Amino acid sequence: QSALTQPASVSGSPGQSITISCTGSISDIGIYNYVSWYQQHRDKAPKVVIFEVTNRPSGISDRFSGSKSGITASLTISGLQAEDEADYFCMSYTSSGSLVFGGGTKLTVL
Amino acid sequence: QVQLQESGPGLVKPSETLSLNCAVSDYSISNGFYWAWIRQAPGKGLEWIGSIYNNGPTYYNPSLKSRVTISLDTSKNHFSLKVASVTAADTAVYYCARDYPVLRYFDFWGHGTLVTVSP
């Protein structure tokens, strides 16, 4: 199985919005809505911020939102804050019954 | 709040078997969730290793399947990972996590434990 494709890095200024893309295939993102996004601060365990493409777990800010079109899922963070600076990973269920991550995107808040 | 804690040797010799346990607190592992292992090599991304469901079906990453075994011990409320014939490429932080059924996302994670493969 191939890893999902994410940009290596994105950046934005405080208050701005950014979007991170996650491109898969017709065997994963293209046919399942089981896409999740994880935030990982340096030397910390990942934390889920979006599941099932658009849903936020309890306690996650509504500044985080998710969407999907075709084989590409996206995570948007609005009103950027310094605390949002972290690595972000997407993940999808696949038709083979596996789970596959994206390579990760480093978000820098300028 | 479900809590998970990884434990095991921090150093394993090449060609030997890596063994880790994940103790689960405040939730019974026989209550119908998947239980998963994920790893992250230094400076790299996340890699799903596999998930086990309630002592039933076990699913593995195809790239690791020939070397990996995941099992549950409901009497101790923990689950385990074994990776055979390790090489330096298996050096990573290993995380255990709860894997939400059907929706298949990881809602609770352990803190992670670094395993180094070195002579």
Coordinates of C-alpha atoms in Angstrom, one line a residue, chain B residues 28 53 104 115:
Chain B
S28 CA -11.8 -3.1 29.4
Y53 CA -10.3 -6.7 17.6
R104 CA -11.4 3.4 12.2
V115 CA 13.0 1.2 20.7

